[in-house]
Coordinates of C-alpha atoms and ligand atoms in Angstrom, one line a residue:
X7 CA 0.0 0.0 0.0
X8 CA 1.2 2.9 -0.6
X9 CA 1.1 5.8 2.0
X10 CA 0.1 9.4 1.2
X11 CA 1.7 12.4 3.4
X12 CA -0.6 15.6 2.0
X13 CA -0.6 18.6 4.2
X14 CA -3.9 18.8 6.1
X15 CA -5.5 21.7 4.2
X16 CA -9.4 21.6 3.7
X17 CA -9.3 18.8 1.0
X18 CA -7.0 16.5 2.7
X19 CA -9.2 16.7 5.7
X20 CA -12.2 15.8 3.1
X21 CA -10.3 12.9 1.7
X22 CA -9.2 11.7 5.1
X23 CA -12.8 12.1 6.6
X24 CA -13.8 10.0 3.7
X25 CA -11.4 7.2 4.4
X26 CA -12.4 6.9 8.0
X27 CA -15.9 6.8 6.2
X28 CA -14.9 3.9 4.3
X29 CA -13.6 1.6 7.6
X30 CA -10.1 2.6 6.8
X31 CA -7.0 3.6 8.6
X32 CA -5.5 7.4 8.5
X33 CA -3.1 9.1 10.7
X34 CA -3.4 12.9 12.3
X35 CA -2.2 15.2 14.2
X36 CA -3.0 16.1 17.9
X37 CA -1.8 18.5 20.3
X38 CA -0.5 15.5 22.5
X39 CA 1.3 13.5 19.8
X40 CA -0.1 12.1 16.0
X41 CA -2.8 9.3 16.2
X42 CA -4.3 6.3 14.2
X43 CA -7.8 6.9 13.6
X44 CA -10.7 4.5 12.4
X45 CA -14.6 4.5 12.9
X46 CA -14.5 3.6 16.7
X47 CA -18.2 2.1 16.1
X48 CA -16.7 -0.7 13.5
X49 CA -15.1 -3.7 14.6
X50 CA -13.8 -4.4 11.7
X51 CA -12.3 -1.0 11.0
X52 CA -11.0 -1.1 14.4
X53 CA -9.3 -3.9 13.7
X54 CA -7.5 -2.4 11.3
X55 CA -5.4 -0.2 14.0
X56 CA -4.7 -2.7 15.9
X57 CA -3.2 -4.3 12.8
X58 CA -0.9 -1.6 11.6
X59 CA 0.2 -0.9 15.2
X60 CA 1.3 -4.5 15.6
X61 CA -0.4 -3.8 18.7
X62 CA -1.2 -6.6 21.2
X63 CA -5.3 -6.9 21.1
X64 CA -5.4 -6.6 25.1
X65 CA -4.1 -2.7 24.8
X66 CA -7.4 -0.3 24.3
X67 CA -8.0 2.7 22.2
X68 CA -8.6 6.2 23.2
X69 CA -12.3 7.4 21.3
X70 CA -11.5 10.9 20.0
X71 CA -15.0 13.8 19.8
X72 CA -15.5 16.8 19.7
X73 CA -18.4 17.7 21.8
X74 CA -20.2 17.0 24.7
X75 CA -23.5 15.2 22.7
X76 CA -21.5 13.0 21.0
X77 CA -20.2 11.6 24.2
X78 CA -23.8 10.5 25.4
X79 CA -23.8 7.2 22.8
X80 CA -19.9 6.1 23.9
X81 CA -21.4 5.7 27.5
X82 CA -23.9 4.3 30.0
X83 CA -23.4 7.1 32.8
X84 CA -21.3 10.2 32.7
X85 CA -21.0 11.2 37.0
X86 CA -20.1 14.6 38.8
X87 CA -16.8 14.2 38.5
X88 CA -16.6 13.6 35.0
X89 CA -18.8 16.8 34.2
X90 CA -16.5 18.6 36.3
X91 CA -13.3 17.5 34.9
X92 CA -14.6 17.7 31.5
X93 CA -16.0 21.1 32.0
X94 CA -12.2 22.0 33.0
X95 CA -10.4 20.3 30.4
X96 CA -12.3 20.0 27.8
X97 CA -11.1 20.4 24.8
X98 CA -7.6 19.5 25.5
X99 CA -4.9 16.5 26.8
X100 CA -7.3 15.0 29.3
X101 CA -9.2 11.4 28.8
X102 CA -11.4 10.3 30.7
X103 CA -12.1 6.6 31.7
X104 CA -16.0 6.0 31.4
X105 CA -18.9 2.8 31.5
X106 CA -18.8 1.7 28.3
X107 CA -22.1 1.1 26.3
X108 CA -23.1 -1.3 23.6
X109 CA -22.4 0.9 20.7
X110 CA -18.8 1.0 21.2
X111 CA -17.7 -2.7 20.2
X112 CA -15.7 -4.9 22.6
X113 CA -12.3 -4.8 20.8
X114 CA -12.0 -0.6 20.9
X115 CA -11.7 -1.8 24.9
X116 CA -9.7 -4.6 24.8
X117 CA -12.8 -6.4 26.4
X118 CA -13.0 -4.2 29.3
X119 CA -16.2 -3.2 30.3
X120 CA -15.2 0.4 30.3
X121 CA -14.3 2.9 27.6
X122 CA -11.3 5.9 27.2
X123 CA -12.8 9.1 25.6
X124 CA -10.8 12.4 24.7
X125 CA -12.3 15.9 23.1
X126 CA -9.0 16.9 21.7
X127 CA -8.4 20.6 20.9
X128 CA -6.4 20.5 18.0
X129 CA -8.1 22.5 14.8
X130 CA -6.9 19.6 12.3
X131 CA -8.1 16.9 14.8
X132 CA -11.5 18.7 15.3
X133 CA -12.0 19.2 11.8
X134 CA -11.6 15.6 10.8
X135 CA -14.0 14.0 13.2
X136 CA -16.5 16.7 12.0
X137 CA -15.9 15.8 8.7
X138 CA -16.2 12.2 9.3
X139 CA -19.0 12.4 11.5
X140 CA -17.9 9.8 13.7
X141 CA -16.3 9.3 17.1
X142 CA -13.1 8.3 16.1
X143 CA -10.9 5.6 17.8
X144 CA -7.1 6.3 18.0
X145 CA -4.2 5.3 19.6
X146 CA -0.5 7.0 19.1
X147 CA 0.4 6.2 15.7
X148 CA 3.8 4.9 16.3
X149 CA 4.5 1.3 16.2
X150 CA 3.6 -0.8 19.3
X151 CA 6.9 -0.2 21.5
X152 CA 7.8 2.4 19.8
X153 CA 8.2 6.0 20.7
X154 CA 4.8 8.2 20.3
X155 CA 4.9 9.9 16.9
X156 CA 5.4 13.9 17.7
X157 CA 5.5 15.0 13.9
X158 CA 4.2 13.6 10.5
X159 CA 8.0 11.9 9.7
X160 CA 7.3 10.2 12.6
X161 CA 4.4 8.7 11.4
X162 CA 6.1 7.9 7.9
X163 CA 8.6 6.1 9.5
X164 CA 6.7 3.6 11.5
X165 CA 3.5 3.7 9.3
X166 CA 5.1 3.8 5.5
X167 CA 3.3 0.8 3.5
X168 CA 0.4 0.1 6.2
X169 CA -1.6 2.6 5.9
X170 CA -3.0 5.1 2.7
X171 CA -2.8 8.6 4.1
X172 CA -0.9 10.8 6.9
X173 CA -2.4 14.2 7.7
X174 CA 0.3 16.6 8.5
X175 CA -0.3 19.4 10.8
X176 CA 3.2 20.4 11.9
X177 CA 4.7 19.2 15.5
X178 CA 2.6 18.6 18.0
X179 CA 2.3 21.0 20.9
X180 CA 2.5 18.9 24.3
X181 CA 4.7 16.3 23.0
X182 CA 3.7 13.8 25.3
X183 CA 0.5 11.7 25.6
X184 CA -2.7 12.9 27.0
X185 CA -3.2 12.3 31.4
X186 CA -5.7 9.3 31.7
X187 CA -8.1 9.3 34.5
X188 CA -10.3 6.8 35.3
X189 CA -13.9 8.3 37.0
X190 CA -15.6 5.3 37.0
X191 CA -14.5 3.9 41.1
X192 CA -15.2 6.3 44.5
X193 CA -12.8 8.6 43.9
X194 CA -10.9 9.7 40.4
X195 CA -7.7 7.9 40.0
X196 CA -4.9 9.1 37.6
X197 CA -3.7 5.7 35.1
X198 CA -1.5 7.9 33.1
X199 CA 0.4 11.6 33.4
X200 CA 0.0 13.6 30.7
X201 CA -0.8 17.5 29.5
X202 CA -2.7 17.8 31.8
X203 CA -0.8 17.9 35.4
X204 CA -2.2 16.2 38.8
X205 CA -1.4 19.6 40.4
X206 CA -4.0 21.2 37.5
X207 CA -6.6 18.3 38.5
X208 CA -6.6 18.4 41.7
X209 CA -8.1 21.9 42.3
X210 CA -11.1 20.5 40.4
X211 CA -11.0 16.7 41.8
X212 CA -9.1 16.9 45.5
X213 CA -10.0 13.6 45.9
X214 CA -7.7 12.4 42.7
X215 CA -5.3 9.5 43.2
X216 CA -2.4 8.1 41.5
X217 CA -2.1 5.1 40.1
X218 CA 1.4 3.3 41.8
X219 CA 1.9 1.9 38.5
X220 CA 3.0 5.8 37.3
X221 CA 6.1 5.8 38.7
X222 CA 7.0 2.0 39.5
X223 CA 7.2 -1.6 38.1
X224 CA 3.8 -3.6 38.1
X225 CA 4.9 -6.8 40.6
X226 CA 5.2 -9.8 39.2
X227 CA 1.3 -11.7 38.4
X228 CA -0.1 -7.5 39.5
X229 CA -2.6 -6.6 37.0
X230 CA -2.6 -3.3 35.5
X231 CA -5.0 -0.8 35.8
X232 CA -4.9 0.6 32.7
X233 CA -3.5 -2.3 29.9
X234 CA -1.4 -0.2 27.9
X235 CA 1.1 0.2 31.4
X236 CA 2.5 -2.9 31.2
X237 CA 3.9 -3.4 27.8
X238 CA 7.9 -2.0 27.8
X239 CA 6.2 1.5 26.2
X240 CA 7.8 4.8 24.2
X241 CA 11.1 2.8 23.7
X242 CA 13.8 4.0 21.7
X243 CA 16.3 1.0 19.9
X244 CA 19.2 1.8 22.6
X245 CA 19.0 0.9 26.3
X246 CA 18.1 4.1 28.5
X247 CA 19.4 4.2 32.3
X248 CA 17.8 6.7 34.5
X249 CA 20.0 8.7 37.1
X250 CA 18.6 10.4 40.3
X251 CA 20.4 12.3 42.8
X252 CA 22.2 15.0 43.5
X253 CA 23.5 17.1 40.7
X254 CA 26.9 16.7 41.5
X255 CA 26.5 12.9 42.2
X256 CA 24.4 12.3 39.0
X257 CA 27.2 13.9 36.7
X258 CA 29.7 11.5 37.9
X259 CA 27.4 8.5 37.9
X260 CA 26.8 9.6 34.1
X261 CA 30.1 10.7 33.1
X262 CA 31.5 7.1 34.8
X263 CA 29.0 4.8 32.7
X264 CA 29.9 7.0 29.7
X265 CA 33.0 6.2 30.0
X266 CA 32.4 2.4 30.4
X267 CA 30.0 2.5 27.6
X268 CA 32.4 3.8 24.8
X269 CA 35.4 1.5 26.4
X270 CA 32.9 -1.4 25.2
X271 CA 32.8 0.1 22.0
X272 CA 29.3 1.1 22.3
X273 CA 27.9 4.5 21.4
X274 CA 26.5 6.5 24.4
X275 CA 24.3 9.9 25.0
X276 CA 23.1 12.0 27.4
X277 CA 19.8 13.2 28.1
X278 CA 19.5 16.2 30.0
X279 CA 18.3 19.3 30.5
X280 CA 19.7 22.4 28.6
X281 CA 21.4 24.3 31.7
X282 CA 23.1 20.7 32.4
X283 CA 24.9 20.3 29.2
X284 CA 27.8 22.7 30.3
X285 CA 28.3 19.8 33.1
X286 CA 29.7 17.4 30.5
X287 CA 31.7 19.4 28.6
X288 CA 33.2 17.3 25.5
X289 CA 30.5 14.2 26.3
X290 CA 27.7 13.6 23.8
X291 CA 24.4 15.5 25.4
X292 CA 21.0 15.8 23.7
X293 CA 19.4 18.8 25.8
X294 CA 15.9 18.6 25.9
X295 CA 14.6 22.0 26.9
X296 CA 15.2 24.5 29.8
X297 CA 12.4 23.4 31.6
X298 CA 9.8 20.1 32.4
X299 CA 7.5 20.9 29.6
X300 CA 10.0 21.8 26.7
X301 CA 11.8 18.8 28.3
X302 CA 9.0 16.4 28.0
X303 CA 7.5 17.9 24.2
X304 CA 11.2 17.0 23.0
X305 CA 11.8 13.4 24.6
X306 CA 10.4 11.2 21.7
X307 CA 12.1 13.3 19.0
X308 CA 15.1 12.6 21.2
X309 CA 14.8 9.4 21.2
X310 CA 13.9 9.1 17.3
X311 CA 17.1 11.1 16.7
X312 CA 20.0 9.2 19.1
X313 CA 18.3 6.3 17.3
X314 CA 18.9 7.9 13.8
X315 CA 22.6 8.5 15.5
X316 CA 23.5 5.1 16.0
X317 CA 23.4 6.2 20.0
X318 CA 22.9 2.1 21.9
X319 CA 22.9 3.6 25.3
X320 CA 21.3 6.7 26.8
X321 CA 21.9 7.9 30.0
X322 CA 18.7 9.9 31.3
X323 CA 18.9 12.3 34.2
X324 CA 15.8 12.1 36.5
X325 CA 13.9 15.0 36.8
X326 CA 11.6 16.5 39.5
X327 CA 8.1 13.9 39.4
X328 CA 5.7 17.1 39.5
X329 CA 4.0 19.1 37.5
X330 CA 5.0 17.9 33.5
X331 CA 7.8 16.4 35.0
X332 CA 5.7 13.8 36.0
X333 CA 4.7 12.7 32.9
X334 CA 8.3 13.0 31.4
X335 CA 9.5 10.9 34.3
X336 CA 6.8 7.9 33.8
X337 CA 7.6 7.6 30.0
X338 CA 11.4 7.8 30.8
X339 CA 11.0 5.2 33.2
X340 CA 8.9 3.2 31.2
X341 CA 11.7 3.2 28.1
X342 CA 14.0 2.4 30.5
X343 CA 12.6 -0.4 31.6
X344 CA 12.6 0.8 35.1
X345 CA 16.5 0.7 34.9
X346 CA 17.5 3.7 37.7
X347 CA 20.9 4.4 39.3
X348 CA 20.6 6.2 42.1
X349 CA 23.7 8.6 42.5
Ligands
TXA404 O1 -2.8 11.8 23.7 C1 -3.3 10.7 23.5 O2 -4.0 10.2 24.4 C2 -3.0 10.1 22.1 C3 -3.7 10.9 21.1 C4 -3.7 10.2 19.7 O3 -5.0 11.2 21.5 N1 -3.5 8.7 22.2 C5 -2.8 7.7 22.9 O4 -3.4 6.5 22.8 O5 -1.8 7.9 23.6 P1 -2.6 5.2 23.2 O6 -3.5 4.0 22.7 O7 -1.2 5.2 22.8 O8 -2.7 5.1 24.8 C6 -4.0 4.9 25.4 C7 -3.8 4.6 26.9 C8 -3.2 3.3 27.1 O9 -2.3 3.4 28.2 C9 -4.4 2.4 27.5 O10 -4.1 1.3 28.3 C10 -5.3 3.4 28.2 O11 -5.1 4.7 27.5 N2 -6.7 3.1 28.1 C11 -7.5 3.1 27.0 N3 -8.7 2.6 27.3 C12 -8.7 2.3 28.6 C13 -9.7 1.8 29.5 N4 -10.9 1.5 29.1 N5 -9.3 1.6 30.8 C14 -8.1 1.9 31.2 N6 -7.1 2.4 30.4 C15 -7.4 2.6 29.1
MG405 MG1 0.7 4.7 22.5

């Protein structure tokens, strides 16, 4: 098959809305990172992501809309909480974790007798399910394992041959994946950090908690909360080791395992932030931004590009786990495989 990259102007968004239409597969941008749409109300269609993803049939999708009436179909109940967080949020990075009803077919939630649903707020995103007329399933549209897609080479890269079109709407804003909260237990409980922060959610839920899972390994036989944790997720090709501790410490933790790495004849890398890259003066730093949000927009283009580089290990340093640096610190953790040194 071959795969089309057109620039999303009006008529690409026709002949994408028409695909979707049609049961088919099309990439697009969000403000989080670029998904893999299809008609969330076909099976067969949704089938069809899971297909091209390579990804394993007990991970479910994320239903993209973009307003509040379309929402009523997807679900059997939509509580307080979920009016207020939507209310807040809404459009934006935010999904929400909802009683599934009949309409949406098993396989869009991997079974589970619940559904994901997400009012995204960017214009080309918006203006595709409008077009379509359909709430839209989509996960990332990377490659199962592979790191989220942030631009439409992304995409290309993962996606060329398996599916017919790629919107392109530039790079995406956030970067990172949207927060996942699940609204349907007594209190509101956070599956997955995102653009949206836990400090930002908890002045309209108080009552919000986190999921262990965020920030630590699943113990062996533990079932996850929400499926997609589990898998090794947002992987680059090289090995990532994560570094916490003091500044000082961290530097020669990192500059020591460097050194180790290239003595084994194995390229190396450092992730860091940009006011740290002065630290390692003729070492091989990536800087990722000058603060948690620039830091965790840039990580998967990082990690697409010390790929690109030949890089086989990258050593990480930890960041603070609030605010975006939350989120940044779950997916770096996650590609890592939970591998930390502490320094
Ligand atoms: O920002 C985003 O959310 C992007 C864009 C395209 O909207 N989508 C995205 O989808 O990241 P995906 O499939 O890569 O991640 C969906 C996450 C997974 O961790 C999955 O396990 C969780 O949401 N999830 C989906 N449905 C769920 C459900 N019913 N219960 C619990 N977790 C669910
Ligand atoms: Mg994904």
């Amino acid at each position: 098959m071959k795969t089309e990259v057109l620039t999303a102007s009006a008529a690409a968004t026709q002949r994408a809305a028409l695909l979707l239409r049609q049961g088919r597969v099309v990439a697009f941008p969000t403000e989080t990172v670029y998904g893999l749409g299809a008609n969330a109300l076909d099976a067969d269609a949704v089938l069809g992501i899971f297909a091209a993803k390579d990804r394993p049939a007990d991970n479910p999708l994320i239903v993209h809309i973009t307003n509040e009436d379309a929402l009523l179909p997807l679900v059997t109940e939509v509580n307080d909480r979920a009016r207020r967080l939507m209310r807040a949020f809404w459009p934006g990075p935010l999904t929400l974790v909802l009683p599934r009803a009949d309409a949406v077919p098993a396989v869009v939630s991997a079974g589970l007798p619940t559904v994901a649903v997400r009012m995204p707020a960017h214009p080309v995103a918006r203006a595709l399910i409008d077009a379509s007329g359909l709430p839209i399933a989509a996960p990332s549209a990377n490659r199962s394992g592979r790191p989220s897609p942030t631009t439409a080479q992304h995409v290309f890269a993962d996606m060329d041959g398996r599916i017919p079109l790629i919107l392109d709407g530039g790079a995406a804003q956030v970067g990172v994946e949207s927060t996942v909260v699940d609204v349907t237990g007594e209190a509101p409980r956070l599956l997955r950090p995102g653009g949206i922060t836990v400090e930002m959610l908890m002045e309209v839920v108080p009552d919000l908690t986190v999921d262990p899972a965020v920030l630590a390994p699943l113990a062996p036989g533990e079932k996850a909360a929400s499926p997609g944790m589990k898998h090794r997720h947002y992987a680059p090709r090289a090995r990532v080791v994560v570094v916490r501790g003091e500044p000082g410490n961290v530097r020669d933790v990192i500059s020591a395992r460097y050194a180790e790495t290239e003595k084994k004849g194995q390229k190396a890398a450092i992730l860091c932030a940009a006011p740290r890259i002065n630290v390692y003066q003729n070492l091989h730093t990536y800087a990722l931004g000058r603060n948690e949000a620039e830091m965790a927009a840039a990580l998967f283009e990082a990690f697409r590009a010390l790929d690109n580089q030949g890089v086989q290990v990258i050593l990480a340093e930890a960041v603070e786990a609030r605010g975006m640096g939350l989120a940044l610190m779950n997916r770096l953790l996650r590609a890592a495989d939970f591998d930390v040194v502490e320094a």
